[in-house]
PDB file of C-alpha atoms in Angstrom:
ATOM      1  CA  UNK A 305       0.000   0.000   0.000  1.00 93.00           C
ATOM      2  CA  UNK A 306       2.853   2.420   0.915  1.00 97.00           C
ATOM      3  CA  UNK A 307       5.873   0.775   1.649  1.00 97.00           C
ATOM      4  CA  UNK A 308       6.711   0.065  -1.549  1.00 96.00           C
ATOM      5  CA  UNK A 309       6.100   3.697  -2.997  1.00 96.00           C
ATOM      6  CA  UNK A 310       8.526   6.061  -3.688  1.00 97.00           C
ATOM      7  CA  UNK A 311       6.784   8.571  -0.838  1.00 97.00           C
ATOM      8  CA  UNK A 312       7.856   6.200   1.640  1.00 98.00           C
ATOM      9  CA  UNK A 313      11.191   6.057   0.526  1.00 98.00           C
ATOM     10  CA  UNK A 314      11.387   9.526   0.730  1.00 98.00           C
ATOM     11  CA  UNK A 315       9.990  10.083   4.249  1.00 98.00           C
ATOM     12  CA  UNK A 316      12.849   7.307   5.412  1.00 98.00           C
ATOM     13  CA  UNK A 317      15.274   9.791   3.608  1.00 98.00           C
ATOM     14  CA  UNK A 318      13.662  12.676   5.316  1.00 98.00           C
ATOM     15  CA  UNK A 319      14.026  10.839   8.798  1.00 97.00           C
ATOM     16  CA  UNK A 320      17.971  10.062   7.709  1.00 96.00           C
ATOM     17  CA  UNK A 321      18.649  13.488   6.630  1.00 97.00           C
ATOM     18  CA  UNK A 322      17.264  14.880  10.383  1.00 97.00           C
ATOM     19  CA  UNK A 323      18.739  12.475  12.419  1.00 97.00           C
ATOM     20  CA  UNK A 324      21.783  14.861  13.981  1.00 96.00           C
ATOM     21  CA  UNK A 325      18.831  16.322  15.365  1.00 97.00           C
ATOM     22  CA  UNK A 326      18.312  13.054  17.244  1.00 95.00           C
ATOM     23  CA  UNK A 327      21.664  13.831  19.195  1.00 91.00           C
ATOM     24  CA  UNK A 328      21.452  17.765  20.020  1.00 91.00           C
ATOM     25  CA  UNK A 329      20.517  18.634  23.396  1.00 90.00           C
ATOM     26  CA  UNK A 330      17.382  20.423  24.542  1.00 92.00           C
ATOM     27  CA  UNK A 331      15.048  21.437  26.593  1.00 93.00           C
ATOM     28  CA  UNK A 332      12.794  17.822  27.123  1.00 94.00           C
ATOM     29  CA  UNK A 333      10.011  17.985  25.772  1.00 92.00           C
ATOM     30  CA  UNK A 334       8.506  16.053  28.314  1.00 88.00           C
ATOM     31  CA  UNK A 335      10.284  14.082  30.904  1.00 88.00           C
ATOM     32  CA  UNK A 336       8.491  11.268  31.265  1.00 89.00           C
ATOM     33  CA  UNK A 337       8.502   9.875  27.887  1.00 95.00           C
ATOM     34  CA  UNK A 338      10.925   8.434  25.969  1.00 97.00           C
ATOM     35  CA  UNK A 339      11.571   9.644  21.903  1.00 97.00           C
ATOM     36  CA  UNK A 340      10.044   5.701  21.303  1.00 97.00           C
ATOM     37  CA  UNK A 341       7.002   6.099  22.917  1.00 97.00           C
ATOM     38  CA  UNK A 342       6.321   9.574  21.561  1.00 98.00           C
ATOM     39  CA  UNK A 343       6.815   7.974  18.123  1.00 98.00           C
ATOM     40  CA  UNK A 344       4.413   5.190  18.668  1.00 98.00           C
ATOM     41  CA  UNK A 345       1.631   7.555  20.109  1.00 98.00           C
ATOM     42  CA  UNK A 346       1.790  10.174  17.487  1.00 98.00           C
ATOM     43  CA  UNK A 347       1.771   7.555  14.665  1.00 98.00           C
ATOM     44  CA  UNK A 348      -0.938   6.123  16.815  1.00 98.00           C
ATOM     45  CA  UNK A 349      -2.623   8.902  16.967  1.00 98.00           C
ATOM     46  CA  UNK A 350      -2.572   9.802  12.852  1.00 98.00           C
ATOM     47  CA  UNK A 351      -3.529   6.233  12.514  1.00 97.00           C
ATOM     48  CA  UNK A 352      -6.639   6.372  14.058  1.00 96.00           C
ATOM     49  CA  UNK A 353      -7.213   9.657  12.863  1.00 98.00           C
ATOM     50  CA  UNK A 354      -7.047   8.195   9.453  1.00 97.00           C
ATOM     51  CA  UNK A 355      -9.331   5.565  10.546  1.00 94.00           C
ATOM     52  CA  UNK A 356     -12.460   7.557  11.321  1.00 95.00           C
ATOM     53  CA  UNK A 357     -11.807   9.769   8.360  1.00 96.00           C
ATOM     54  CA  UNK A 358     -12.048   6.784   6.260  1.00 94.00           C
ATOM     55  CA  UNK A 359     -14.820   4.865   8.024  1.00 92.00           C
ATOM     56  CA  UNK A 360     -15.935   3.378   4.306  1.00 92.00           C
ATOM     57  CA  UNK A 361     -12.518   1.389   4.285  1.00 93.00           C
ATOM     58  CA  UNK A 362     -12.817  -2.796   4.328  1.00 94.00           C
ATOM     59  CA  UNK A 363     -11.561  -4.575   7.186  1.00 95.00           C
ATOM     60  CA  UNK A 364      -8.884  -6.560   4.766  1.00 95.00           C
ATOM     61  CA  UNK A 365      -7.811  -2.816   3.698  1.00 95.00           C
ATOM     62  CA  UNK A 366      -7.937  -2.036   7.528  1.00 95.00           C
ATOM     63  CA  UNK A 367      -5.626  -4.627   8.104  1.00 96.00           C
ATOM     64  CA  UNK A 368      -3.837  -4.452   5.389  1.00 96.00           C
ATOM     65  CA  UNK A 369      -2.531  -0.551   7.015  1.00 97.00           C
ATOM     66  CA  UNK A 370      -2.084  -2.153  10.571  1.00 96.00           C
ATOM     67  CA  UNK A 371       0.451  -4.496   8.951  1.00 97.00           C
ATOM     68  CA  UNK A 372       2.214  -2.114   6.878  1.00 98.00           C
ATOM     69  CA  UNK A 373       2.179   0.644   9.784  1.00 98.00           C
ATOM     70  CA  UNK A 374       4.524  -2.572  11.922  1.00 97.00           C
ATOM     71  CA  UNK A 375       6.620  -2.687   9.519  1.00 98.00           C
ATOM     72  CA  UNK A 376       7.057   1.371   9.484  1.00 98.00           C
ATOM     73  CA  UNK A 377       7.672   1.550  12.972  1.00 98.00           C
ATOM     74  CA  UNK A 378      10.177  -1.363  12.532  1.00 98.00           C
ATOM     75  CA  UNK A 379      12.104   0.715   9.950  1.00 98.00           C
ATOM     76  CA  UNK A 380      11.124   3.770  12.265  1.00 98.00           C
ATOM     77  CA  UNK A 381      12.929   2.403  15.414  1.00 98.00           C
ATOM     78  CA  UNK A 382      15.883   0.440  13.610  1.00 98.00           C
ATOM     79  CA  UNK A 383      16.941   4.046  12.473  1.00 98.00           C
ATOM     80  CA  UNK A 384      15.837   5.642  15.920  1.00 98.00           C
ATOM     81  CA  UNK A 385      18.031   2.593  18.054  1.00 98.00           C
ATOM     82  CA  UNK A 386      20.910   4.680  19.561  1.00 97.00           C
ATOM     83  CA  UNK A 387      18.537   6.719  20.764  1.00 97.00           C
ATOM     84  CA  UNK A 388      14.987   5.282  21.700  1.00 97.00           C
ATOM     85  CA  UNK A 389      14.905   5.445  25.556  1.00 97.00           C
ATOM     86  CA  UNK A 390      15.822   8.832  25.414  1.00 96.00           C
ATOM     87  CA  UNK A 391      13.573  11.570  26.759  1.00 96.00           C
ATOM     88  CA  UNK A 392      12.536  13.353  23.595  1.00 96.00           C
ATOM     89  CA  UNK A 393      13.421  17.498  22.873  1.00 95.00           C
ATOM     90  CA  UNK A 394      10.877  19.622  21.902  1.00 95.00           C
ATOM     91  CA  UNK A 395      12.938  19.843  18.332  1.00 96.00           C
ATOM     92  CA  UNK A 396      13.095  15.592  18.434  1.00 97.00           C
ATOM     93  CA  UNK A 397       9.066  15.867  19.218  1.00 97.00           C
ATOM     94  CA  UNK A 398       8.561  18.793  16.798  1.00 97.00           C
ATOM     95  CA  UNK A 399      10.517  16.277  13.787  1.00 98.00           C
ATOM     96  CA  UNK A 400       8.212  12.986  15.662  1.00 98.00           C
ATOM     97  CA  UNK A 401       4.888  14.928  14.724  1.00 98.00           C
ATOM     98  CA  UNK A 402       5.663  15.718  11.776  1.00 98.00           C
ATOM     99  CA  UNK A 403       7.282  12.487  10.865  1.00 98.00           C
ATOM    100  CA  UNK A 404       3.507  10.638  12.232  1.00 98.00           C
ATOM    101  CA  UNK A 405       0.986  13.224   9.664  1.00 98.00           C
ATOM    102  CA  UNK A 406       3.620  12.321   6.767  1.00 98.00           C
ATOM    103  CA  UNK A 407       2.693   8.533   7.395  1.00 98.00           C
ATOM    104  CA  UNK A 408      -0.837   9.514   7.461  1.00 98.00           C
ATOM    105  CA  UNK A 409      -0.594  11.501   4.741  1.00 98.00           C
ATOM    106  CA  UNK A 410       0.701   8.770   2.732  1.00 98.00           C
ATOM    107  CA  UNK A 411      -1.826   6.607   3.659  1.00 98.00           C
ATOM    108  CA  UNK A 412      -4.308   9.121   2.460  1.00 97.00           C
ATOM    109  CA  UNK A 413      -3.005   9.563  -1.165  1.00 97.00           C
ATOM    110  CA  UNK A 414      -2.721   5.369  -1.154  1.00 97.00           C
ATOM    111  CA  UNK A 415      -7.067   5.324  -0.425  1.00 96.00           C
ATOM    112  CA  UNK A 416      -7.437   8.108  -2.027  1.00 95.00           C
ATOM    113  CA  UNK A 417      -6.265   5.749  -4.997  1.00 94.00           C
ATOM    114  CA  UNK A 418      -7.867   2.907  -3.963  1.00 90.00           C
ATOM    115  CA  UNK A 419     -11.564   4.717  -4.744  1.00 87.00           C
ATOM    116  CA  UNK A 420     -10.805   6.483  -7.733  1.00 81.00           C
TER     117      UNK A 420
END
């Protein structure tokens, strides 16, 4: 559905080109969570955004996303290793937002072509 589109490759590139951003200091954006658990809640969080927005999707396309989002946050956190259990800056969960409505947003374009 996405992982195998150019887009993807591209947000994986956009991720790469960022991560020295992963190892500047900052204020934390919030102590008590880690720069892995702020990237599974806001791709969590776009997910089932995209969800309701698309309430007409099947349940095979449904879990067709579910399996392709695990193998995002695979690639996601094999990049991210070094520095997963770290509390997250405000840049780090500026660049983790933004990283979680690019997902969605590929999602979208890959329905969006499923019902035209």
């Amino acid at each position: 559905m996405v992982i195998d589109k150019p887009g993807y490759e591209h947000l994986i590139q956009f991720l790469t080109e960022h991560l020295t951003l992963f190892t500047a200091q900052g204020p934390i954006a919030t102590p008590s969570k880690t720069i892995g658990v702020l990237l599974e809640e806001k791709i969590a969080e776009q997910i089932i955004t995209l969800c309701t927005q698309h309430s007409d999707l099947e349940m095979n396309h449904r879990s067709l996303i579910i399996r392709e989002i695990d193998g995002i946050m695979y690639d996601l956190q094999e990049i991210l290793a070094s520095v997963l259990e770290k509390p997250a800056t405000e840049h780090q969960l500026e660049l983790i937002t933004e990283i979680a409505m690019l997902v969605k947003n590929l999602f979208d374009n890959a329905i969006a072509a499923l019902f035209d």
